[in-house]
Amino acid sequence: MKKFNRLEIKKICCIGAGYVGGPTMVVFADKCPLINFYVVDINKEKINAWNNEDLTKLPVYEPGLDNLVKKCRGKNLFFSTDIEKNIATSDIVFISVNTPTKTKGIGAGKASNLMYVEECARQVAKHAKNHTIVVEKSTLPVRTAEVIKTILQEAQNNRDNKHNMPTFDVLSNPEFLSEGSAIKDLNEPDRVLIGGESEEAIDLLSKIYKNWVPKERILHTNIWSSELAKLTANAFLAQRISSINSIAALCESTGADIREVSRAIGSDKRIGSKFLDSGPGFGGSCFKKDILNLVYLSNHFGLPEVADFWEGVVEMNNWHQHRISKLIVQKLFGTISEKKIVILGFAFKANTNDTRESAAIQICRDLLEEGAELIIHDPIVDKGQIQLNLDNDKTLTERDKNHENNYEYQGSWNFTNQLNTVFDDAHAVVILTEWEEYSDLNWISISKKMQKPAWIFDSRLIVDTKKVLEANLKLWRIGDGT
Ligand code: NAD
Ligand code: UDX
């Protein structure tokens, strides 16, 4: 049987309609009007939300996403729960499902849980009809492609009808987009990485990207380098944040200012100025998960020193978040019991509705343990999401989960998306996400509403120091030892 029935790719299916699968296929559809894109997911609610006429109800909040969905949906972009049919009729299947850290069994707490990826491979093996290029879009441990290949091969051996059996190529094409700037990152990627063995399959995937990405930015590697490069990129980025946050603590003790230190070191071209903003610690679904995965792999391959080195990046991040909670308690005279504290921002960074691993989760939990009465504001994240993050403890047993209020704090929390009333009688304001609207608050009028002495804790360095101090407020800023 001829491997490729046609040289043109006509239809692409992406399994997983999440933060990566959704925006990625939306941009692909915009750039490749002659190809049909089907984004499929087991989650019906999510697919309904992607199909919602009201574009403010899309499941992913990303600047620019709504306009592109409006432009392509129903033309060459479709969202569906019909996974089988769309696998069967596609030339390329992207696997873009979640790969969370394992919570149980071997490697729990570090290794990636590959059950969703494995399930996808089995579905492709079962339903594919022609030659199909299977592309790993999810971030995966090194050598996962081997698992996928084995599943595809074994499933074929078990097919009843041995005639006209599909054939497969497996490629690794990790995604480097950042949430909040996903559309821009996808439109103008620094590089596109394609790892694999089959030159023919690599060329076909490259040809799609060449519709908008300059060819010198499309890198071909072997499949294992591609898988490892993705984990390494995230580990290096996260390491920069732990590095700058560790120095921020030192700045506070020594009279230095982290912004001046960042500027000074970032002017060195070898270091570069990006990703040097001190903050409340890195969040997001990727950094912690991917570093822990690297730690697990390093141990697995008998390299405990390498594992320890990278684990330090996550430990520093955890320590840093607890450090912020502790100093809030200290500044408020050692007790925050029954004190009203305003939390500004719950998303893990601005311009996204994603809260996974947000620093706000750990810091709010610490403050709730101390008995604070939190009032949480976020312009995009909704209350239900915060409830899942604060009140659902993953470490609880199944039995405990059956009880409604399964997480008992000393304190309590409430949510609002109205900024005008949130400051009444508050003892402190803690800025955790750098939403633009928090950088231009009227501190004089806020000060009048708060209990004195009133503290502003700025973990994102976005407030105007002069205006806060002139409003008779006390100010702590991350990394500001002056
Ligand atoms: P997500 O949780 O937002 O989306 C994953 C989707 O896959 C979910 O909607 C889930 O229902 C669906 N799914 C799971 N199993 C399925 C199955 N068998 N069939 C159909 N659908 C299934 O996850 P995400 O943030 O999009 O991340 C996906 C992958 O991309 C992960 O490996 C992640 O590490 C990687 N990644 C994420 C980002 C990011 O910024 N979020 C960036 C680069 C890479
Ligand atoms: C990251 C990678 O950047 C991206 O390439 C990869 O594909 C997925 O993981 P993301 O997690 O979406 O993207 O956002 P990112 O901008 O990297 O921020 C991660 C965390 O680091 C956020 O909590 C952010 O606030 C924090 N951060 C980032 C800082 O504290 N300081 C910085 O200078 C940059």
PDB file of N, CA and C and ligand atoms in Angstrom, residues 15-22 40-43 46 60 83 95-100 115-117 119-120 123 137-140 174-179 230 234 285-286 289-290 348 354 356, ligand 1:
ATOM      1  N   ILE A  15      -6.761  16.114  18.908  1.00  0.00           N
ATOM      2  CA  ILE A  15      -7.443  15.559  20.086  1.00  0.00           C
ATOM      3  C   ILE A  15      -7.033  16.394  21.297  1.00  0.00           C
ATOM      4  N   GLY A  16      -8.018  17.014  21.942  1.00  0.00           N
ATOM      5  CA  GLY A  16      -7.744  17.897  23.079  1.00  0.00           C
ATOM      6  C   GLY A  16      -8.057  19.333  22.698  1.00  0.00           C
ATOM      7  N   ALA A  17      -9.158  19.882  23.275  1.00  0.00           N
ATOM      8  CA  ALA A  17      -9.578  21.246  22.937  1.00  0.00           C
ATOM      9  C   ALA A  17      -9.279  22.200  24.091  1.00  0.00           C
ATOM     10  N   GLY A  18      -8.089  22.024  24.700  1.00  0.00           N
ATOM     11  CA  GLY A  18      -7.740  22.846  25.860  1.00  0.00           C
ATOM     12  C   GLY A  18      -6.972  24.102  25.486  1.00  0.00           C
ATOM     13  N   TYR A  19      -6.137  24.562  26.409  1.00  0.00           N
ATOM     14  CA  TYR A  19      -5.396  25.809  26.230  1.00  0.00           C
ATOM     15  C   TYR A  19      -4.402  25.738  25.072  1.00  0.00           C
ATOM     16  N   VAL A  20      -3.958  24.514  24.725  1.00  0.00           N
ATOM     17  CA  VAL A  20      -3.037  24.382  23.591  1.00  0.00           C
ATOM     18  C   VAL A  20      -3.795  24.000  22.320  1.00  0.00           C
ATOM     19  N   GLY A  21      -4.552  22.890  22.379  1.00  0.00           N
ATOM     20  CA  GLY A  21      -5.253  22.404  21.187  1.00  0.00           C
ATOM     21  C   GLY A  21      -6.135  23.468  20.566  1.00  0.00           C
ATOM     22  N   GLY A  22      -6.932  24.167  21.382  1.00  0.00           N
ATOM     23  CA  GLY A  22      -7.872  25.166  20.866  1.00  0.00           C
ATOM     24  C   GLY A  22      -7.155  26.286  20.113  1.00  0.00           C
ATOM     25  N   VAL A  40     -11.271  17.944  18.558  1.00  0.00           N
ATOM     26  CA  VAL A  40     -12.198  17.044  19.245  1.00  0.00           C
ATOM     27  C   VAL A  40     -11.814  16.889  20.714  1.00  0.00           C
ATOM     28  N   ASP A  41     -12.813  16.595  21.536  1.00  0.00           N
ATOM     29  CA  ASP A  41     -12.557  16.463  22.968  1.00  0.00           C
ATOM     30  C   ASP A  41     -13.643  15.565  23.576  1.00  0.00           C
ATOM     31  N   ILE A  42     -13.277  14.857  24.661  1.00  0.00           N
ATOM     32  CA  ILE A  42     -14.291  14.055  25.343  1.00  0.00           C
ATOM     33  C   ILE A  42     -15.210  14.924  26.193  1.00  0.00           C
ATOM     34  N   ASN A  43     -14.762  16.132  26.472  1.00  0.00           N
ATOM     35  CA  ASN A  43     -15.523  17.019  27.342  1.00  0.00           C
ATOM     36  C   ASN A  43     -16.581  17.801  26.515  1.00  0.00           C
ATOM     37  N   LYS A  46     -17.016  21.545  27.135  1.00  0.00           N
ATOM     38  CA  LYS A  46     -15.963  22.372  26.534  1.00  0.00           C
ATOM     39  C   LYS A  46     -16.224  22.570  25.042  1.00  0.00           C
ATOM     40  N   VAL A  60     -11.436  29.241  26.681  1.00  0.00           N
ATOM     41  CA  VAL A  60     -10.086  29.781  26.903  1.00  0.00           C
ATOM     42  C   VAL A  60     -10.140  31.285  26.678  1.00  0.00           C
ATOM     43  N   ILE A  83     -14.957  11.839  18.050  1.00  0.00           N
ATOM     44  CA  ILE A  83     -13.517  11.582  17.957  1.00  0.00           C
ATOM     45  C   ILE A  83     -13.223  10.506  16.900  1.00  0.00           C
ATOM     46  N   ILE A  95      -1.977  15.073  18.955  1.00  0.00           N
ATOM     47  CA  ILE A  95      -2.378  14.693  20.322  1.00  0.00           C
ATOM     48  C   ILE A  95      -2.029  15.875  21.221  1.00  0.00           C
ATOM     49  N   SER A  96      -3.063  16.503  21.770  1.00  0.00           N
ATOM     50  CA  SER A  96      -2.838  17.724  22.547  1.00  0.00           C
ATOM     51  C   SER A  96      -3.584  17.641  23.877  1.00  0.00           C
ATOM     52  N   VAL A  97      -3.523  16.459  24.470  1.00  0.00           N
ATOM     53  CA  VAL A  97      -4.263  16.248  25.722  1.00  0.00           C
ATOM     54  C   VAL A  97      -3.375  16.573  26.923  1.00  0.00           C
ATOM     55  N   ASN A  98      -3.996  16.650  28.082  1.00  0.00           N
ATOM     56  CA  ASN A  98      -3.264  17.005  29.291  1.00  0.00           C
ATOM     57  C   ASN A  98      -2.337  15.871  29.745  1.00  0.00           C
ATOM     58  N   THR A  99      -1.212  16.264  30.336  1.00  0.00           N
ATOM     59  CA  THR A  99      -0.239  15.280  30.835  1.00  0.00           C
ATOM     60  C   THR A  99       0.131  15.664  32.280  1.00  0.00           C
ATOM     61  N   PRO A 100      -0.832  15.567  33.197  1.00  0.00           N
ATOM     62  CA  PRO A 100      -0.576  16.058  34.561  1.00  0.00           C
ATOM     63  C   PRO A 100       0.430  15.186  35.311  1.00  0.00           C
ATOM     64  N   MET A 115      -1.770   8.538  30.891  1.00  0.00           N
ATOM     65  CA  MET A 115      -2.956   7.744  30.550  1.00  0.00           C
ATOM     66  C   MET A 115      -3.786   8.356  29.408  1.00  0.00           C
ATOM     67  N   TYR A 116      -3.861   9.711  29.384  1.00  0.00           N
ATOM     68  CA  TYR A 116      -4.682  10.337  28.336  1.00  0.00           C
ATOM     69  C   TYR A 116      -4.013  10.201  26.963  1.00  0.00           C
ATOM     70  N   VAL A 117      -2.688  10.316  26.975  1.00  0.00           N
ATOM     71  CA  VAL A 117      -1.943  10.180  25.710  1.00  0.00           C
ATOM     72  C   VAL A 117      -2.071   8.751  25.196  1.00  0.00           C
ATOM     73  N   GLU A 119      -4.433   6.662  25.823  1.00  0.00           N
ATOM     74  CA  GLU A 119      -5.810   6.464  25.349  1.00  0.00           C
ATOM     75  C   GLU A 119      -5.972   6.994  23.913  1.00  0.00           C
ATOM     76  N   CYS A 120      -5.367   8.147  23.659  1.00  0.00           N
ATOM     77  CA  CYS A 120      -5.448   8.729  22.297  1.00  0.00           C
ATOM     78  C   CYS A 120      -4.776   7.798  21.305  1.00  0.00           C
ATOM     79  N   GLN A 123      -6.991   5.016  20.498  1.00  0.00           N
ATOM     80  CA  GLN A 123      -8.114   5.431  19.636  1.00  0.00           C
ATOM     81  C   GLN A 123      -7.667   5.596  18.187  1.00  0.00           C
ATOM     82  N   LYS A 137       1.785  16.808  20.380  1.00  0.00           N
ATOM     83  CA  LYS A 137       1.774  18.244  20.655  1.00  0.00           C
ATOM     84  C   LYS A 137       1.904  18.455  22.172  1.00  0.00           C
ATOM     85  N   SER A 138       1.347  17.510  22.914  1.00  0.00           N
ATOM     86  CA  SER A 138       1.472  17.573  24.377  1.00  0.00           C
ATOM     87  C   SER A 138       2.952  17.529  24.754  1.00  0.00           C
ATOM     88  N   THR A 139       3.260  18.055  25.938  1.00  0.00           N
ATOM     89  CA  THR A 139       4.632  17.953  26.452  1.00  0.00           C
ATOM     90  C   THR A 139       4.805  16.578  27.077  1.00  0.00           C
ATOM     91  N   LEU A 140       5.802  15.841  26.597  1.00  0.00           N
ATOM     92  CA  LEU A 140       5.907  14.441  27.014  1.00  0.00           C
ATOM     93  C   LEU A 140       7.315  14.089  27.467  1.00  0.00           C
ATOM     94  N   PRO A 174       6.510  19.776  19.785  1.00  0.00           N
ATOM     95  CA  PRO A 174       6.060  20.417  21.029  1.00  0.00           C
ATOM     96  C   PRO A 174       5.635  21.863  20.818  1.00  0.00           C
ATOM     97  N   GLU A 175       4.781  22.331  21.704  1.00  0.00           N
ATOM     98  CA  GLU A 175       4.251  23.694  21.587  1.00  0.00           C
ATOM     99  C   GLU A 175       4.942  24.602  22.608  1.00  0.00           C
ATOM    100  N   PHE A 176       5.357  25.787  22.138  1.00  0.00           N
ATOM    101  CA  PHE A 176       6.077  26.717  23.022  1.00  0.00           C
ATOM    102  C   PHE A 176       5.264  27.965  23.370  1.00  0.00           C
ATOM    103  N   LEU A 177       3.969  27.974  23.051  1.00  0.00           N
ATOM    104  CA  LEU A 177       3.182  29.188  23.321  1.00  0.00           C
ATOM    105  C   LEU A 177       3.098  29.477  24.819  1.00  0.00           C
ATOM    106  N   SER A 178       2.970  30.749  25.148  1.00  0.00           N
ATOM    107  CA  SER A 178       2.701  31.157  26.535  1.00  0.00           C
ATOM    108  C   SER A 178       1.267  31.625  26.596  1.00  0.00           C
ATOM    109  N   GLU A 179       0.586  31.309  27.666  1.00  0.00           N
ATOM    110  CA  GLU A 179      -0.782  31.782  27.811  1.00  0.00           C
ATOM    111  C   GLU A 179      -0.781  33.308  27.964  1.00  0.00           C
ATOM    112  N   LYS A 230      11.767  20.405  24.774  1.00  0.00           N
ATOM    113  CA  LYS A 230      10.594  21.084  25.337  1.00  0.00           C
ATOM    114  C   LYS A 230      10.703  21.140  26.869  1.00  0.00           C
ATOM    115  N   ASN A 234      11.352  24.770  29.262  1.00  0.00           N
ATOM    116  CA  ASN A 234      10.560  25.195  30.417  1.00  0.00           C
ATOM    117  C   ASN A 234      11.400  25.211  31.697  1.00  0.00           C
ATOM    118  N   SER A 285       0.366  25.758  34.241  1.00  0.00           N
ATOM    119  CA  SER A 285       0.249  24.299  34.247  1.00  0.00           C
ATOM    120  C   SER A 285       1.551  23.612  33.861  1.00  0.00           C
ATOM    121  N   CYS A 286       2.536  24.372  33.381  1.00  0.00           N
ATOM    122  CA  CYS A 286       3.692  23.717  32.761  1.00  0.00           C
ATOM    123  C   CYS A 286       4.961  23.645  33.602  1.00  0.00           C
ATOM    124  N   LYS A 289       5.231  21.066  36.626  1.00  0.00           N
ATOM    125  CA  LYS A 289       5.001  19.711  36.098  1.00  0.00           C
ATOM    126  C   LYS A 289       6.188  19.247  35.252  1.00  0.00           C
ATOM    127  N   ASP A 290       6.676  20.131  34.393  1.00  0.00           N
ATOM    128  CA  ASP A 290       7.733  19.712  33.472  1.00  0.00           C
ATOM    129  C   ASP A 290       9.075  19.550  34.184  1.00  0.00           C
ATOM    130  N   PHE A 348      -2.802  32.911  37.071  1.00  0.00           N
ATOM    131  CA  PHE A 348      -1.362  32.731  37.337  1.00  0.00           C
ATOM    132  C   PHE A 348      -0.508  33.796  36.663  1.00  0.00           C
ATOM    133  N   ASP A 354      -6.652  31.142  33.226  1.00  0.00           N
ATOM    134  CA  ASP A 354      -6.085  29.909  33.784  1.00  0.00           C
ATOM    135  C   ASP A 354      -5.559  30.173  35.202  1.00  0.00           C
ATOM    136  N   ARG A 356      -4.226  27.379  37.001  1.00  0.00           N
ATOM    137  CA  ARG A 356      -3.470  26.190  37.408  1.00  0.00           C
ATOM    138  C   ARG A 356      -2.118  26.584  38.012  1.00  0.00           C
TER     139      ARG A 356
HETATM  140  P1  NAD B   1      -5.958  21.215  28.969  1.00  0.00           P
HETATM  141  O1  NAD B   1      -6.231  20.461  30.205  1.00  0.00           O
HETATM  142  O2  NAD B   1      -6.341  22.643  28.859  1.00  0.00           O
HETATM  143  O3  NAD B   1      -6.622  20.454  27.719  1.00  0.00           O
HETATM  144  C1  NAD B   1      -6.504  19.087  27.492  1.00  0.00           C
HETATM  145  C2  NAD B   1      -7.821  18.572  26.912  1.00  0.00           C
HETATM  146  O4  NAD B   1      -7.666  17.203  26.511  1.00  0.00           O
HETATM  147  C3  NAD B   1      -8.982  18.578  27.900  1.00  0.00           C
HETATM  148  O5  NAD B   1     -10.031  19.377  27.390  1.00  0.00           O
HETATM  149  C4  NAD B   1      -9.403  17.096  28.006  1.00  0.00           C
HETATM  150  O6  NAD B   1     -10.803  16.906  28.125  1.00  0.00           O
HETATM  151  C5  NAD B   1      -8.906  16.549  26.687  1.00  0.00           C
HETATM  152  N1  NAD B   1      -8.708  15.091  26.676  1.00  0.00           N
HETATM  153  C6  NAD B   1      -8.048  14.311  27.566  1.00  0.00           C
HETATM  154  N2  NAD B   1      -8.072  13.019  27.174  1.00  0.00           N
HETATM  155  C7  NAD B   1      -8.758  12.980  26.008  1.00  0.00           C
HETATM  156  C8  NAD B   1      -9.121  11.923  25.119  1.00  0.00           C
HETATM  157  N3  NAD B   1      -8.733  10.666  25.332  1.00  0.00           N
HETATM  158  N4  NAD B   1      -9.859  12.227  24.035  1.00  0.00           N
HETATM  159  C9  NAD B   1     -10.249  13.496  23.793  1.00  0.00           C
HETATM  160  N5  NAD B   1      -9.924  14.535  24.591  1.00  0.00           N
HETATM  161  C10 NAD B   1      -9.188  14.279  25.695  1.00  0.00           C
HETATM  162  O7  NAD B   1      -4.373  21.066  28.717  1.00  0.00           O
HETATM  163  P2  NAD B   1      -3.424  22.091  27.933  1.00  0.00           P
HETATM  164  O8  NAD B   1      -3.023  23.210  28.817  1.00  0.00           O
HETATM  165  O9  NAD B   1      -4.015  22.377  26.607  1.00  0.00           O
HETATM  166  O10 NAD B   1      -2.112  21.196  27.744  1.00  0.00           O
HETATM  167  C11 NAD B   1      -2.079  20.135  26.830  1.00  0.00           C
HETATM  168  C12 NAD B   1      -0.630  19.676  26.684  1.00  0.00           C
HETATM  169  O11 NAD B   1       0.165  20.749  26.115  1.00  0.00           O
HETATM  170  C13 NAD B   1       0.057  19.303  27.995  1.00  0.00           C
HETATM  171  O12 NAD B   1       0.951  18.244  27.747  1.00  0.00           O
HETATM  172  C14 NAD B   1       0.843  20.558  28.347  1.00  0.00           C
HETATM  173  O13 NAD B   1       1.971  20.267  29.131  1.00  0.00           O
HETATM  174  C15 NAD B   1       1.261  21.059  26.987  1.00  0.00           C
HETATM  175  N6  NAD B   1       1.503  22.507  26.892  1.00  0.00           N
HETATM  176  C16 NAD B   1       0.693  23.386  27.541  1.00  0.00           C
HETATM  177  C17 NAD B   1       0.904  24.748  27.404  1.00  0.00           C
HETATM  178  C18 NAD B   1       0.026  25.762  28.099  1.00  0.00           C
HETATM  179  O14 NAD B   1       0.375  26.926  28.095  1.00  0.00           O
HETATM  180  N7  NAD B   1      -1.090  25.369  28.685  1.00  0.00           N
HETATM  181  C19 NAD B   1       1.927  25.216  26.575  1.00  0.00           C
HETATM  182  C20 NAD B   1       2.720  24.289  25.908  1.00  0.00           C
HETATM  183  C21 NAD B   1       2.492  22.938  26.075  1.00  0.00           C
END
